[in-house]
């Protein structure tokens, strides 16, 4: 697992790209993108990550993930978690103190696997290398959110990705909890239809 500065957790290979692309990506690169954008921690913020088997964390995760499972299916009981947090991170070329806070959690019981995306305050969508405004952090090519299994079949673009609406992820959800999105990823289940192409 690799935690990339630009809001991506990847598997086996780094993701140096700072311009978000819609899923699926070429090249069979599986990754989870809570907020793929041009993060610049030199201008503010930190990225933390850890693996955990802490029973308290796993119990809380089981609770948070329960709404992602269809009625009648066994409730999630993760035995392992990987948590990556981007805490108050700035954007490339920032001429303001706008920052974003978001998190990706991978949880598994070694059979079922879930991805949980959590969003705090999102104040910007784009760095200046992607034609964003240095003062607002908006415009240009906004952030991408979702996951890509790398097989060109199982992927999900969270609605609003690469549009200004991506900033509202902290107010939206597919679980009924603002700022929280969850997906079962061992066998693909999107909890709502894929976004329609205009």
PDB file of C-alpha atoms in Angstrom:
ATOM      1  CA  UNK A   1       0.000   0.000   0.000  1.00  0.00           C
ATOM      2  CA  UNK A   2       1.277   3.460  -0.865  1.00  0.00           C
ATOM      3  CA  UNK A   3      -0.140   6.702   0.441  1.00  0.00           C
ATOM      4  CA  UNK A   4       0.415   9.402  -2.153  1.00  0.00           C
ATOM      5  CA  UNK A   5       0.483  13.089  -1.286  1.00  0.00           C
ATOM      6  CA  UNK A   6      -2.091  13.872  -3.966  1.00  0.00           C
ATOM      7  CA  UNK A   7      -5.029  12.268  -2.155  1.00  0.00           C
ATOM      8  CA  UNK A   8      -4.633   8.687  -3.379  1.00  0.00           C
ATOM      9  CA  UNK A   9      -3.921   5.291  -1.791  1.00  0.00           C
ATOM     10  CA  UNK A  10      -2.409   2.967  -4.397  1.00  0.00           C
ATOM     11  CA  UNK A  11      -1.359  -0.668  -4.475  1.00  0.00           C
ATOM     12  CA  UNK A  12       2.159  -1.597  -5.499  1.00  0.00           C
ATOM     13  CA  UNK A  13       2.876   1.518  -7.532  1.00  0.00           C
ATOM     14  CA  UNK A  14       3.134   5.212  -6.769  1.00  0.00           C
ATOM     15  CA  UNK A  15       0.763   7.744  -8.305  1.00  0.00           C
ATOM     16  CA  UNK A  16       2.840  10.849  -9.030  1.00  0.00           C
ATOM     17  CA  UNK A  17       0.138  12.435 -11.219  1.00  0.00           C
ATOM     18  CA  UNK A  18      -1.470  15.557  -9.778  1.00  0.00           C
ATOM     19  CA  UNK A  19      -4.130  15.896 -12.509  1.00  0.00           C
ATOM     20  CA  UNK A  20      -7.111  13.682 -11.639  1.00  0.00           C
ATOM     21  CA  UNK A  21      -8.530  11.404 -14.323  1.00  0.00           C
ATOM     22  CA  UNK A  22     -11.914   9.656 -14.357  1.00  0.00           C
ATOM     23  CA  UNK A  23     -11.983   5.927 -13.577  1.00  0.00           C
ATOM     24  CA  UNK A  24     -11.266   3.404 -15.019  1.00  0.00           C
ATOM     25  CA  UNK A  25      -7.629   4.300 -15.592  1.00  0.00           C
ATOM     26  CA  UNK A  26      -5.389   2.711 -18.212  1.00  0.00           C
ATOM     27  CA  UNK A  27      -2.538   0.497 -17.048  1.00  0.00           C
ATOM     28  CA  UNK A  28      -4.378  -1.668 -14.482  1.00  0.00           C
ATOM     29  CA  UNK A  29      -3.438   0.477 -11.476  1.00  0.00           C
ATOM     30  CA  UNK A  30      -5.795  -0.248  -8.583  1.00  0.00           C
ATOM     31  CA  UNK A  31      -6.305   2.643  -6.245  1.00  0.00           C
ATOM     32  CA  UNK A  32      -8.570   4.429  -3.844  1.00  0.00           C
ATOM     33  CA  UNK A  33      -8.973   8.170  -4.221  1.00  0.00           C
ATOM     34  CA  UNK A  34     -10.664   9.995  -1.371  1.00  0.00           C
ATOM     35  CA  UNK A  35      -9.716  13.313  -3.041  1.00  0.00           C
ATOM     36  CA  UNK A  36      -7.285  13.066  -5.954  1.00  0.00           C
ATOM     37  CA  UNK A  37      -6.038  16.622  -6.486  1.00  0.00           C
ATOM     38  CA  UNK A  38      -2.847  18.675  -6.410  1.00  0.00           C
ATOM     39  CA  UNK A  39      -2.097  18.635  -2.677  1.00  0.00           C
ATOM     40  CA  UNK A  40       0.950  20.591  -1.482  1.00  0.00           C
ATOM     41  CA  UNK A  41       1.842  19.821   2.140  1.00  0.00           C
ATOM     42  CA  UNK A  42       4.816  22.214   1.922  1.00  0.00           C
ATOM     43  CA  UNK A  43       2.203  25.002   2.057  1.00  0.00           C
ATOM     44  CA  UNK A  44       0.261  23.432   4.922  1.00  0.00           C
ATOM     45  CA  UNK A  45      -1.103  20.252   6.410  1.00  0.00           C
ATOM     46  CA  UNK A  46       0.053  16.702   7.050  1.00  0.00           C
ATOM     47  CA  UNK A  47      -0.630  13.210   5.770  1.00  0.00           C
ATOM     48  CA  UNK A  48      -0.831  10.404   8.351  1.00  0.00           C
ATOM     49  CA  UNK A  49      -1.369   6.687   7.844  1.00  0.00           C
ATOM     50  CA  UNK A  50      -1.349   3.509   9.908  1.00  0.00           C
ATOM     51  CA  UNK A  51      -2.380  -0.122   9.909  1.00  0.00           C
ATOM     52  CA  UNK A  52      -4.390  -1.248  12.886  1.00  0.00           C
ATOM     53  CA  UNK A  53      -5.948  -4.244  14.575  1.00  0.00           C
ATOM     54  CA  UNK A  54      -7.107  -2.143  17.508  1.00  0.00           C
ATOM     55  CA  UNK A  55     -10.416  -3.642  18.742  1.00  0.00           C
ATOM     56  CA  UNK A  56     -11.930  -0.217  19.508  1.00  0.00           C
ATOM     57  CA  UNK A  57     -11.179   1.119  16.027  1.00  0.00           C
ATOM     58  CA  UNK A  58     -12.470  -2.084  14.411  1.00  0.00           C
ATOM     59  CA  UNK A  59     -15.684  -1.976  16.454  1.00  0.00           C
ATOM     60  CA  UNK A  60     -16.288   1.619  15.387  1.00  0.00           C
ATOM     61  CA  UNK A  61     -15.560   0.714  11.769  1.00  0.00           C
ATOM     62  CA  UNK A  62     -18.015  -2.192  11.933  1.00  0.00           C
ATOM     63  CA  UNK A  63     -20.654   0.298  13.104  1.00  0.00           C
ATOM     64  CA  UNK A  64     -19.780   2.855  10.404  1.00  0.00           C
ATOM     65  CA  UNK A  65     -19.841   0.203   7.665  1.00  0.00           C
ATOM     66  CA  UNK A  66     -23.051  -1.541   8.732  1.00  0.00           C
ATOM     67  CA  UNK A  67     -25.288   0.684   6.523  1.00  0.00           C
ATOM     68  CA  UNK A  68     -23.213  -0.313   3.462  1.00  0.00           C
ATOM     69  CA  UNK A  69     -24.410  -3.926   3.691  1.00  0.00           C
ATOM     70  CA  UNK A  70     -27.785  -4.965   2.224  1.00  0.00           C
ATOM     71  CA  UNK A  71     -30.395  -6.128   4.777  1.00  0.00           C
ATOM     72  CA  UNK A  72     -30.018  -9.861   5.412  1.00  0.00           C
ATOM     73  CA  UNK A  73     -26.280  -9.911   4.665  1.00  0.00           C
ATOM     74  CA  UNK A  74     -23.980 -10.510   7.636  1.00  0.00           C
ATOM     75  CA  UNK A  75     -22.784  -7.242   9.185  1.00  0.00           C
ATOM     76  CA  UNK A  76     -19.164  -6.227   8.549  1.00  0.00           C
ATOM     77  CA  UNK A  77     -16.721  -7.455  11.205  1.00  0.00           C
ATOM     78  CA  UNK A  78     -13.327  -6.152  10.063  1.00  0.00           C
ATOM     79  CA  UNK A  79     -10.214  -7.640  11.673  1.00  0.00           C
ATOM     80  CA  UNK A  80      -7.739  -5.254   9.990  1.00  0.00           C
ATOM     81  CA  UNK A  81      -7.812  -1.632   8.948  1.00  0.00           C
ATOM     82  CA  UNK A  82      -5.588   0.807   7.092  1.00  0.00           C
ATOM     83  CA  UNK A  83      -6.297   4.478   7.759  1.00  0.00           C
ATOM     84  CA  UNK A  84      -4.867   7.356   5.712  1.00  0.00           C
ATOM     85  CA  UNK A  85      -5.711  10.936   6.710  1.00  0.00           C
ATOM     86  CA  UNK A  86      -4.977  14.159   4.876  1.00  0.00           C
ATOM     87  CA  UNK A  87      -5.221  16.741   7.648  1.00  0.00           C
ATOM     88  CA  UNK A  88      -5.756  20.405   6.701  1.00  0.00           C
ATOM     89  CA  UNK A  89      -3.749  20.084   3.471  1.00  0.00           C
ATOM     90  CA  UNK A  90      -3.091  23.007   1.132  1.00  0.00           C
ATOM     91  CA  UNK A  91      -3.097  23.036  -2.676  1.00  0.00           C
ATOM     92  CA  UNK A  92      -0.252  23.601  -5.112  1.00  0.00           C
ATOM     93  CA  UNK A  93       0.285  27.315  -5.772  1.00  0.00           C
ATOM     94  CA  UNK A  94      -1.966  28.379  -2.890  1.00  0.00           C
ATOM     95  CA  UNK A  95      -2.087  32.118  -2.284  1.00  0.00           C
ATOM     96  CA  UNK A  96      -4.657  31.607   0.482  1.00  0.00           C
ATOM     97  CA  UNK A  97      -4.936  29.588   3.675  1.00  0.00           C
ATOM     98  CA  UNK A  98      -7.713  27.319   2.346  1.00  0.00           C
ATOM     99  CA  UNK A  99      -7.235  23.690   3.384  1.00  0.00           C
ATOM    100  CA  UNK A 100      -8.960  20.310   3.056  1.00  0.00           C
ATOM    101  CA  UNK A 101      -9.366  17.414   5.488  1.00  0.00           C
ATOM    102  CA  UNK A 102     -10.311  13.938   4.246  1.00  0.00           C
ATOM    103  CA  UNK A 103      -9.622  10.270   4.939  1.00  0.00           C
ATOM    104  CA  UNK A 104      -9.606   6.836   3.337  1.00  0.00           C
ATOM    105  CA  UNK A 105     -10.092   3.677   5.395  1.00  0.00           C
ATOM    106  CA  UNK A 106      -9.594   0.166   4.038  1.00  0.00           C
ATOM    107  CA  UNK A 107     -11.160  -2.527   6.186  1.00  0.00           C
ATOM    108  CA  UNK A 108     -11.148  -6.294   5.790  1.00  0.00           C
ATOM    109  CA  UNK A 109     -11.923  -9.525   7.611  1.00  0.00           C
ATOM    110  CA  UNK A 110      -9.660 -11.291   5.038  1.00  0.00           C
ATOM    111  CA  UNK A 111     -12.730 -12.218   2.936  1.00  0.00           C
ATOM    112  CA  UNK A 112     -14.842  -9.089   2.593  1.00  0.00           C
ATOM    113  CA  UNK A 113     -13.184  -5.737   1.904  1.00  0.00           C
ATOM    114  CA  UNK A 114     -14.609  -2.269   2.297  1.00  0.00           C
ATOM    115  CA  UNK A 115     -13.471   1.232   1.468  1.00  0.00           C
ATOM    116  CA  UNK A 116     -14.714   4.057   3.671  1.00  0.00           C
ATOM    117  CA  UNK A 117     -14.188   7.667   2.572  1.00  0.00           C
ATOM    118  CA  UNK A 118     -14.637  10.383   5.213  1.00  0.00           C
ATOM    119  CA  UNK A 119     -14.718  14.105   4.500  1.00  0.00           C
ATOM    120  CA  UNK A 120     -14.246  16.997   6.869  1.00  0.00           C
ATOM    121  CA  UNK A 121     -14.024  20.592   5.693  1.00  0.00           C
ATOM    122  CA  UNK A 122     -13.264  20.853   1.946  1.00  0.00           C
ATOM    123  CA  UNK A 123     -12.267  24.411   1.048  1.00  0.00           C
ATOM    124  CA  UNK A 124     -10.556  23.892  -2.327  1.00  0.00           C
ATOM    125  CA  UNK A 125     -10.850  21.676  -5.415  1.00  0.00           C
ATOM    126  CA  UNK A 126      -7.878  22.514  -7.676  1.00  0.00           C
ATOM    127  CA  UNK A 127      -4.229  23.571  -7.653  1.00  0.00           C
ATOM    128  CA  UNK A 128      -2.800  26.121 -10.072  1.00  0.00           C
ATOM    129  CA  UNK A 129      -1.079  23.484 -12.282  1.00  0.00           C
ATOM    130  CA  UNK A 130      -4.612  22.268 -13.120  1.00  0.00           C
ATOM    131  CA  UNK A 131      -5.742  25.822 -13.968  1.00  0.00           C
ATOM    132  CA  UNK A 132      -7.130  26.535 -10.498  1.00  0.00           C
ATOM    133  CA  UNK A 133      -7.268  30.045  -9.086  1.00  0.00           C
ATOM    134  CA  UNK A 134      -4.376  30.666  -6.617  1.00  0.00           C
ATOM    135  CA  UNK A 135      -6.646  32.678  -4.275  1.00  0.00           C
ATOM    136  CA  UNK A 136      -9.790  30.500  -4.258  1.00  0.00           C
ATOM    137  CA  UNK A 137      -8.410  27.021  -5.031  1.00  0.00           C
ATOM    138  CA  UNK A 138     -11.354  26.585  -7.414  1.00  0.00           C
ATOM    139  CA  UNK A 139     -11.773  26.276 -11.196  1.00  0.00           C
ATOM    140  CA  UNK A 140      -9.741  24.277 -13.698  1.00  0.00           C
ATOM    141  CA  UNK A 141      -9.900  20.489 -13.277  1.00  0.00           C
ATOM    142  CA  UNK A 142     -11.440  19.736  -9.857  1.00  0.00           C
ATOM    143  CA  UNK A 143     -10.637  16.700  -7.685  1.00  0.00           C
ATOM    144  CA  UNK A 144     -11.657  13.105  -8.404  1.00  0.00           C
ATOM    145  CA  UNK A 145     -13.087  10.751  -5.765  1.00  0.00           C
ATOM    146  CA  UNK A 146     -13.840   7.039  -5.859  1.00  0.00           C
ATOM    147  CA  UNK A 147     -11.960   3.806  -6.452  1.00  0.00           C
ATOM    148  CA  UNK A 148     -10.619   1.746  -9.317  1.00  0.00           C
ATOM    149  CA  UNK A 149      -9.889  -1.975  -8.996  1.00  0.00           C
ATOM    150  CA  UNK A 150      -7.611  -1.851 -12.045  1.00  0.00           C
ATOM    151  CA  UNK A 151      -9.602  -4.418 -14.065  1.00  0.00           C
ATOM    152  CA  UNK A 152     -11.577  -1.893 -16.176  1.00  0.00           C
ATOM    153  CA  UNK A 153     -14.791  -3.385 -14.764  1.00  0.00           C
ATOM    154  CA  UNK A 154     -14.984  -2.598 -11.056  1.00  0.00           C
ATOM    155  CA  UNK A 155     -14.644   1.120 -10.442  1.00  0.00           C
ATOM    156  CA  UNK A 156     -16.729   3.969  -9.130  1.00  0.00           C
ATOM    157  CA  UNK A 157     -16.589   7.703  -9.733  1.00  0.00           C
ATOM    158  CA  UNK A 158     -18.267   9.444  -6.793  1.00  0.00           C
ATOM    159  CA  UNK A 159     -20.925  11.769  -8.258  1.00  0.00           C
ATOM    160  CA  UNK A 160     -19.548  15.282  -8.646  1.00  0.00           C
ATOM    161  CA  UNK A 161     -15.972  14.115  -9.293  1.00  0.00           C
ATOM    162  CA  UNK A 162     -13.994  16.451 -11.554  1.00  0.00           C
ATOM    163  CA  UNK A 163     -16.748  19.066 -11.281  1.00  0.00           C
ATOM    164  CA  UNK A 164     -17.156  21.930  -8.775  1.00  0.00           C
ATOM    165  CA  UNK A 165     -19.672  19.692  -6.910  1.00  0.00           C
ATOM    166  CA  UNK A 166     -16.764  17.578  -5.580  1.00  0.00           C
ATOM    167  CA  UNK A 167     -16.388  20.229  -2.876  1.00  0.00           C
ATOM    168  CA  UNK A 168     -19.787  19.193  -1.472  1.00  0.00           C
ATOM    169  CA  UNK A 169     -18.630  15.624  -0.628  1.00  0.00           C
ATOM    170  CA  UNK A 170     -18.598  16.595   3.046  1.00  0.00           C
ATOM    171  CA  UNK A 171     -22.357  17.298   2.840  1.00  0.00           C
ATOM    172  CA  UNK A 172     -23.312  14.265   0.739  1.00  0.00           C
ATOM    173  CA  UNK A 173     -23.211  10.508   1.388  1.00  0.00           C
ATOM    174  CA  UNK A 174     -24.317   7.121   0.087  1.00  0.00           C
ATOM    175  CA  UNK A 175     -24.968   5.994   3.690  1.00  0.00           C
ATOM    176  CA  UNK A 176     -27.147   8.822   4.978  1.00  0.00           C
ATOM    177  CA  UNK A 177     -24.290  10.246   7.090  1.00  0.00           C
ATOM    178  CA  UNK A 178     -23.036  13.540   5.600  1.00  0.00           C
ATOM    179  CA  UNK A 179     -19.383  13.295   4.596  1.00  0.00           C
ATOM    180  CA  UNK A 180     -19.231   9.481   4.701  1.00  0.00           C
ATOM    181  CA  UNK A 181     -19.136   7.145   1.695  1.00  0.00           C
ATOM    182  CA  UNK A 182     -18.648   3.366   1.838  1.00  0.00           C
ATOM    183  CA  UNK A 183     -18.163   0.669  -0.775  1.00  0.00           C
ATOM    184  CA  UNK A 184     -17.744  -3.059  -0.632  1.00  0.00           C
ATOM    185  CA  UNK A 185     -14.859  -3.791  -2.979  1.00  0.00           C
ATOM    186  CA  UNK A 186     -14.098  -7.522  -2.780  1.00  0.00           C
ATOM    187  CA  UNK A 187     -17.047  -8.139  -5.086  1.00  0.00           C
ATOM    188  CA  UNK A 188     -18.251  -4.904  -6.539  1.00  0.00           C
ATOM    189  CA  UNK A 189     -21.325  -3.254  -5.081  1.00  0.00           C
ATOM    190  CA  UNK A 190     -22.121   0.370  -5.763  1.00  0.00           C
ATOM    191  CA  UNK A 191     -24.811   1.534  -3.385  1.00  0.00           C
ATOM    192  CA  UNK A 192     -26.299   3.802  -6.015  1.00  0.00           C
ATOM    193  CA  UNK A 193     -26.346   3.868  -9.792  1.00  0.00           C
ATOM    194  CA  UNK A 194     -23.230   5.055 -11.602  1.00  0.00           C
ATOM    195  CA  UNK A 195     -23.258   8.728 -12.503  1.00  0.00           C
ATOM    196  CA  UNK A 196     -25.088   9.425 -15.753  1.00  0.00           C
ATOM    197  CA  UNK A 197     -23.047  10.823 -18.604  1.00  0.00           C
ATOM    198  CA  UNK A 198     -24.496  14.151 -19.698  1.00  0.00           C
TER     199      UNK A 198
END
